[in-house]
GROMACS .gro file of C-alpha atoms in nm:
model
  283
    1MET     CA    1  -0.047  -0.026  -0.006
    2ARG     CA    2   0.255   0.200   0.089
    3TYR     CA    3   0.378   0.224  -0.280
    4LEU     CA    4   0.038   0.348  -0.430
    5LEU     CA    5   0.079   0.643  -0.146
    6LEU     CA    6   0.366   0.739  -0.265
    7PHE     CA    7   0.221   0.765  -0.635
    8ILE     CA    8  -0.065   0.913  -0.524
    9TRP     CA    9   0.105   1.215  -0.337
   10LEU     CA   10   0.374   1.229  -0.542
   11TRP     CA   11   0.100   1.368  -0.797
   12PHE     CA   12  -0.114   1.586  -0.603
   13THR     CA   13   0.163   1.770  -0.488
   14ALA     CA   14   0.237   1.803  -0.854
   15ILE     CA   15   0.241   2.110  -0.983
   16GLY     CA   16   0.183   2.309  -1.347
   17ALA     CA   17   0.209   1.977  -1.541
   18ALA     CA   18  -0.033   2.040  -1.828
   19SER     CA   19  -0.142   2.385  -1.695
   20ASP     CA   20  -0.273   2.591  -1.962
   21GLU     CA   21  -0.526   2.293  -2.099
   22ASP     CA   22  -0.900   2.186  -1.970
   23ILE     CA   23  -0.888   1.968  -1.594
   24THR     CA   24  -0.992   1.673  -1.843
   25HIS     CA   25  -0.678   1.663  -1.995
   26CYS     CA   26  -0.436   1.771  -1.730
   27GLY     CA   27  -0.335   1.380  -1.674
   28PRO     CA   28  -0.454   1.147  -1.316
   29THR     CA   29  -0.675   1.411  -1.178
   30ASN     CA   30  -0.758   1.434  -0.819
   31THR     CA   31  -1.071   1.221  -0.877
   32ALA     CA   32  -0.934   0.943  -1.085
   33LEU     CA   33  -0.608   0.864  -0.756
   34PHE     CA   34  -0.852   0.876  -0.525
   35ALA     CA   35  -1.115   0.595  -0.697
   36GLN     CA   36  -0.785   0.404  -0.718
   37LEU     CA   37  -0.719   0.360  -0.367
   38GLY     CA   38  -1.073   0.156  -0.321
   39GLU     CA   39  -0.775  -0.108  -0.486
   40GLU     CA   40  -0.624  -0.065  -0.132
   41LEU     CA   41  -0.783  -0.316   0.164
   42ALA     CA   42  -0.693  -0.106   0.366
   43PHE     CA   43  -0.860   0.189   0.278
   44ARG     CA   44  -1.178  -0.041   0.202
   45ASN     CA   45  -1.279  -0.103   0.588
   46GLN     CA   46  -1.220   0.224   0.645
   47HIS     CA   47  -1.588   0.281   0.517
   48GLU     CA   48  -1.836   0.051   0.713
   49ILE     CA   49  -2.130  -0.053   0.612
   50PRO     CA   50  -2.378   0.236   0.665
   51PHE     CA   51  -2.689   0.186   0.849
   52PRO     CA   52  -2.987   0.158   0.652
   53LEU     CA   53  -3.250   0.533   0.696
   54ASP     CA   54  -3.653   0.483   0.745
   55PHE     CA   55  -3.607   0.752   0.435
   56GLN     CA   56  -3.916   0.835   0.278
   57VAL     CA   57  -3.915   1.157   0.004
   58ASN     CA   58  -4.047   1.457   0.112
   59HIS     CA   59  -3.954   1.740  -0.166
   60GLY     CA   60  -3.751   1.535  -0.355
   61GLU     CA   61  -3.861   1.423  -0.736
   62TRP     CA   62  -3.576   1.224  -0.983
   63VAL     CA   63  -3.573   1.373  -1.280
   64ASP     CA   64  -3.321   1.344  -1.575
   65ILE     CA   65  -3.104   1.579  -1.653
   66PRO     CA   66  -2.981   1.576  -2.074
   67VAL     CA   67  -2.648   1.508  -2.180
   68GLU     CA   68  -2.495   1.629  -2.519
   69GLY     CA   69  -2.422   1.258  -2.745
   70GLU     CA   70  -2.525   0.968  -2.435
   71GLN     CA   71  -2.715   0.885  -2.272
   72PRO     CA   72  -2.918   1.099  -1.980
   73ALA     CA   73  -2.858   1.127  -1.624
   74ARG     CA   74  -3.039   1.115  -1.279
   75ALA     CA   75  -3.047   1.321  -1.057
   76PHE     CA   76  -3.257   1.440  -0.757
   77TRP     CA   77  -3.440   1.714  -0.731
   78VAL     CA   78  -3.540   1.952  -0.496
   79LYS     CA   79  -3.710   2.292  -0.508
   80PRO     CA   80  -3.873   2.567  -0.383
   81GLU     CA   81  -4.186   2.695  -0.451
   82VAL     CA   82  -4.027   3.062  -0.569
   83ALA     CA   83  -3.884   2.951  -0.873
   84SER     CA   84  -3.480   2.982  -0.824
   85THR     CA   85  -3.186   3.115  -1.056
   86LYS     CA   86  -2.960   2.910  -0.706
   87TYR     CA   87  -2.858   2.560  -0.761
   88LEU     CA   88  -2.707   2.369  -0.488
   89LEU     CA   89  -2.511   2.039  -0.648
   90VAL     CA   90  -2.537   1.738  -0.415
   91PHE     CA   91  -2.237   1.502  -0.466
   92HIS     CA   92  -2.284   1.179  -0.340
   93GLU     CA   93  -1.950   0.916  -0.097
   94TRP     CA   94  -1.849   0.608  -0.272
   95TRP     CA   95  -2.202   0.427  -0.206
   96GLY     CA   96  -2.356   0.663  -0.459
   97LEU     CA   97  -2.683   0.803  -0.500
   98ASN     CA   98  -2.846   0.654  -0.154
   99ASP     CA   99  -3.081   0.680   0.080
  100TYR     CA  100  -2.893   0.916   0.317
  101VAL     CA  101  -2.782   1.139  -0.007
  102LEU     CA  102  -3.158   1.246  -0.011
  103GLN     CA  103  -3.205   1.271   0.314
  104GLU     CA  104  -2.878   1.518   0.339
  105SER     CA  105  -3.048   1.659  -0.022
  106GLU     CA  106  -3.392   1.772   0.211
  107ARG     CA  107  -3.234   1.868   0.489
  108LEU     CA  108  -3.025   2.110   0.308
  109PHE     CA  109  -3.270   2.248   0.114
  110GLU     CA  110  -3.514   2.320   0.482
  111ALA     CA  111  -3.129   2.472   0.647
  112LEU     CA  112  -3.150   2.762   0.397
  113GLY     CA  113  -3.411   2.840   0.382
  114GLU     CA  114  -3.606   2.676   0.108
  115LYS     CA  115  -3.397   2.888  -0.106
  116VAL     CA  116  -3.227   2.760  -0.317
  117ASN     CA  117  -3.250   2.477  -0.559
  118VAL     CA  118  -3.132   2.171  -0.461
  119LEU     CA  119  -2.981   1.914  -0.757
  120ALA     CA  120  -2.783   1.592  -0.617
  121LEU     CA  121  -2.672   1.404  -0.901
  122ASP     CA  122  -2.636   1.094  -0.986
  123LEU     CA  123  -2.203   0.989  -1.117
  124TYR     CA  124  -2.333   0.602  -1.082
  125ASP     CA  125  -2.644   0.594  -1.349
  126GLY     CA  126  -2.826   0.388  -1.097
  127LYS     CA  127  -2.599   0.162  -0.965
  128VAL     CA  128  -2.572   0.263  -0.521
  129ALA     CA  129  -2.335  -0.013  -0.378
  130THR     CA  130  -2.441  -0.158  -0.012
  131LYS     CA  131  -2.038  -0.345   0.009
  132ARG     CA  132  -1.749  -0.196  -0.013
  133GLU     CA  133  -1.623  -0.413  -0.335
  134GLU     CA  134  -1.902  -0.248  -0.445
  135ALA     CA  135  -1.830   0.078  -0.387
  136ALA     CA  136  -1.492  -0.001  -0.509
  137LYS     CA  137  -1.605  -0.164  -0.773
  138PHE     CA  138  -1.797   0.145  -0.897
  139MET     CA  139  -1.594   0.494  -0.774
  140LYS     CA  140  -1.304   0.273  -1.000
  141GLU     CA  141  -1.494   0.246  -1.341
  142ALA     CA  142  -1.691   0.603  -1.303
  143PRO     CA  143  -1.515   0.781  -1.650
  144GLU     CA  144  -1.409   1.079  -1.538
  145SER     CA  145  -1.539   1.187  -1.911
  146ARG     CA  146  -1.939   1.090  -1.842
  147ILE     CA  147  -1.936   1.317  -1.513
  148MET     CA  148  -1.801   1.544  -1.659
  149ALA     CA  149  -2.055   1.559  -1.960
  150ILE     CA  150  -2.284   1.562  -1.622
  151LEU     CA  151  -2.178   1.878  -1.506
  152SER     CA  152  -2.195   2.017  -1.835
  153GLY     CA  153  -2.581   1.888  -1.843
  154ALA     CA  154  -2.619   1.972  -1.530
  155LYS     CA  155  -2.564   2.367  -1.557
  156ALA     CA  156  -2.689   2.310  -1.964
  157PHE     CA  157  -3.033   2.185  -1.717
  158ALA     CA  158  -2.978   2.486  -1.447
  159GLY     CA  159  -3.021   2.740  -1.748
  160GLU     CA  160  -2.900   3.088  -1.849
  161GLY     CA  161  -2.834   3.283  -1.535
  162ALA     CA  162  -2.848   2.952  -1.324
  163THR     CA  163  -2.549   3.038  -1.013
  164PHE     CA  164  -2.451   2.728  -0.867
  165GLY     CA  165  -2.294   2.628  -0.460
  166THR     CA  166  -2.121   2.291  -0.469
  167ILE     CA  167  -2.107   2.020  -0.132
  168GLY     CA  168  -1.993   1.656  -0.129
  169TRP     CA  169  -1.826   1.449   0.107
  170CYS     CA  170  -1.578   1.159   0.036
  171TYR     CA  171  -1.518   1.069  -0.317
  172GLY     CA  172  -1.779   1.327  -0.398
  173GLY     CA  173  -1.597   1.591  -0.169
  174GLY     CA  174  -1.301   1.551  -0.512
  175TRP     CA  175  -1.597   1.566  -0.756
  176SER     CA  176  -1.778   1.950  -0.545
  177LEU     CA  177  -1.416   2.144  -0.648
  178ARG     CA  178  -1.394   2.038  -0.977
  179ALA     CA  179  -1.770   2.149  -1.026
  180THR     CA  180  -1.719   2.350  -0.900
  181LEU     CA  181  -1.379   2.442  -1.139
  182ALA     CA  182  -1.629   2.336  -1.396
  183MET     CA  183  -1.898   2.538  -1.391
  184GLY     CA  184  -1.621   2.892  -1.401
  185ASP     CA  185  -1.774   3.251  -1.304
  186ALA     CA  186  -2.083   3.084  -1.227
  187ALA     CA  187  -2.057   2.837  -0.958
  188GLU     CA  188  -2.054   3.098  -0.637
  189ALA     CA  189  -1.937   2.874  -0.310
  190CYS     CA  190  -1.825   2.574  -0.263
  191VAL     CA  191  -1.843   2.314   0.064
  192LEU     CA  192  -1.609   2.035   0.014
  193TYR     CA  193  -1.641   1.741   0.278
  194TYR     CA  194  -1.281   1.520   0.322
  195GLY     CA  195  -1.275   1.473  -0.019
  196MET     CA  196  -0.912   1.465  -0.234
  197PRO     CA  197  -0.818   1.778  -0.292
  198VAL     CA  198  -0.776   1.968  -0.648
  199SER     CA  199  -0.317   2.025  -0.655
  200GLU     CA  200  -0.218   2.134  -0.887
  201VAL     CA  201  -0.166   2.564  -0.861
  202GLU     CA  202  -0.265   2.688  -1.219
  203GLU     CA  203  -0.581   2.500  -1.268
  204LEU     CA  204  -0.664   2.665  -0.893
  205LYS     CA  205  -0.562   2.978  -1.074
  206LYS     CA  206  -0.943   2.837  -1.240
  207LEU     CA  207  -1.150   2.897  -0.929
  208GLU     CA  208  -1.432   3.132  -0.872
  209ALA     CA  209  -1.590   3.106  -0.575
  210PRO     CA  210  -1.399   2.989  -0.198
  211VAL     CA  211  -1.409   2.654  -0.037
  212LEU     CA  212  -1.441   2.573   0.265
  213GLY     CA  213  -1.230   2.240   0.373
  214ILE     CA  214  -1.402   1.997   0.609
  215PHE     CA  215  -1.150   1.737   0.737
  216ALA     CA  216  -1.040   1.447   0.961
  217ARG     CA  217  -0.689   1.450   1.174
  218GLU     CA  218  -0.784   1.077   1.208
  219ASP     CA  219  -0.790   1.017   0.791
  220LYS     CA  220  -0.506   0.879   0.756
  221TRP     CA  221  -0.535   0.929   0.300
  222VAL     CA  222  -0.656   1.269   0.293
  223ASN     CA  223  -0.458   1.326   0.620
  224THR     CA  224  -0.245   1.680   0.781
  225GLU     CA  225  -0.065   1.615   0.472
  226VAL     CA  226  -0.246   1.646   0.247
  227VAL     CA  227  -0.452   1.994   0.371
  228LYS     CA  228  -0.207   2.135   0.471
  229GLN     CA  229  -0.058   2.145   0.069
  230PHE     CA  230  -0.410   2.185  -0.056
  231GLU     CA  231  -0.361   2.502   0.143
  232SER     CA  232  -0.057   2.633   0.035
  233ASN     CA  233  -0.140   2.600  -0.310
  234MET     CA  234  -0.440   2.777  -0.275
  235GLU     CA  235  -0.289   3.060  -0.127
  236ALA     CA  236   0.013   3.002  -0.400
  237ALA     CA  237  -0.312   2.974  -0.643
  238GLY     CA  238  -0.451   3.381  -0.435
  239LYS     CA  239  -0.786   3.172  -0.355
  240GLU     CA  240  -1.035   3.217  -0.080
  241LEU     CA  241  -0.992   2.880   0.117
  242THR     CA  242  -1.096   2.831   0.514
  243VAL     CA  243  -1.037   2.484   0.664
  244SER     CA  244  -1.188   2.400   0.884
  245ASN     CA  245  -0.956   1.990   1.144
  246TYR     CA  246  -1.195   1.849   1.363
  247GLU     CA  247  -1.032   1.519   1.558
  248ALA     CA  248  -1.208   1.293   1.437
  249ASP     CA  249  -1.161   0.959   1.116
  250HIS     CA  250  -1.337   0.989   0.757
  251ALA     CA  251  -1.733   0.917   0.680
  252PHE     CA  252  -1.763   1.156   1.066
  253ALA     CA  253  -1.993   1.359   0.956
  254ASN     CA  254  -2.270   1.059   0.853
  255PRO     CA  255  -2.505   0.990   1.025
  256SER     CA  256  -2.537   0.617   0.837
  257SER     CA  257  -2.172   0.590   0.886
  258PRO     CA  258  -2.057   0.360   1.249
  259ARG     CA  259  -1.742   0.673   1.266
  260TYR     CA  260  -2.071   0.942   1.264
  261THR     CA  261  -1.827   1.205   1.551
  262ALA     CA  262  -2.232   1.365   1.623
  263VAL     CA  263  -2.036   1.708   1.792
  264ALA     CA  264  -1.797   1.775   1.548
  265ALA     CA  265  -2.041   1.665   1.253
  266GLN     CA  266  -2.328   1.945   1.416
  267ASP     CA  267  -2.022   2.160   1.383
  268ALA     CA  268  -1.901   2.095   1.132
  269ASN     CA  269  -2.275   2.160   0.901
  270LYS     CA  270  -2.318   2.517   1.161
  271LYS     CA  271  -2.015   2.632   0.994
  272SER     CA  272  -2.141   2.462   0.586
  273LEU     CA  273  -2.443   2.607   0.609
  274ALA     CA  274  -2.318   2.930   0.760
  275PHE     CA  275  -2.122   2.951   0.407
  276LEU     CA  276  -2.361   2.878   0.225
  277LYS     CA  277  -2.543   3.111   0.337
  278GLN     CA  278  -2.289   3.425   0.343
  279HIS     CA  279  -2.134   3.317  -0.053
  280PHE     CA  280  -2.409   3.105  -0.243
  281VAL     CA  281  -2.825   3.212  -0.012
  282TYR     CA  282  -2.751   3.584   0.007
  283ARG     CA  283  -2.553   3.642  -0.215
   0.00000   0.00000   0.00000
C-alpha cells in the first residue's frame, strides 16, 4: 500500500503539468487517483457499511438530466415553491446516490430556507453500493469524461443565468471542488468534506468561488499533510480557502456511518450552512 500512496502523493503535489489544459486532460486527477485507493484493503475497510435509513421522500423528485450525445443522467431535484436560479449541486460518497444523500439533500433544502434548488447528481448512473467491494468497483469504473458531461448537462438543465454552490463528501468532496471549477464564473461557493483536493496551482487559479474544506485529523488518506499542501496551493493560487479540522475520522459527518461523530458533525454542519448562506444563498 505504501507504494501506491507514495505514487498518489507525488501526483497530488506535482504542480504545473499541463497547466493550460482542461482539468480532464492533465493526466491522472485527484478524483481518478482517489478512485484507485479503492483497490487497497485498508482503504476499503475504513468505510464501514452504512446503517439502513428509513427515508421517505418529502420534497424532492427524480429527474433526467439531458447529456449531449450520451444517455441522460439521473438526479434528485428538490426545488423551491418560488422559482430560483440558484442551484446547490450535491455529490455523493463512494457508495452512490443512496438514501443518506437523498435525506441530506432534503435537509439542506430545509436548512437553507427552501430558497434554492438542490440537485443531487448521480455519478454512477443508477448504481448504488451496499458492500465495500461494490463501492470500490463503481468508483473506479465511473468515467471522468462521463461525469464531466453530467456536469455540463446539469449546468444546461439549470438554465441561463443560473449560479451554483456545491457540496460533497469523500469521493463527492473531490467532485464538489472539480464541479466548482467546471461551473466557472457561475460558481459562488464550494464545500468539500474530506475529499481529495485538486493540487495543480494553475487549475486552482481558475476558481471563481471561495472554498470551505472540512477535514478529519484521523483520516489516513486525506490527511494533515494533504490538507496543508492544499492550503499552500490555494494561497499560491491567490484563492479564498477556509479550513476546519476535527478530531475525528473519515466519514465522521455521515449519520449512517459507524464513524459518525455527533459533536464534530454538528459543528461542521453549522459552519457549512453559514458559509453557503453568506456566499451563495443570500449573495
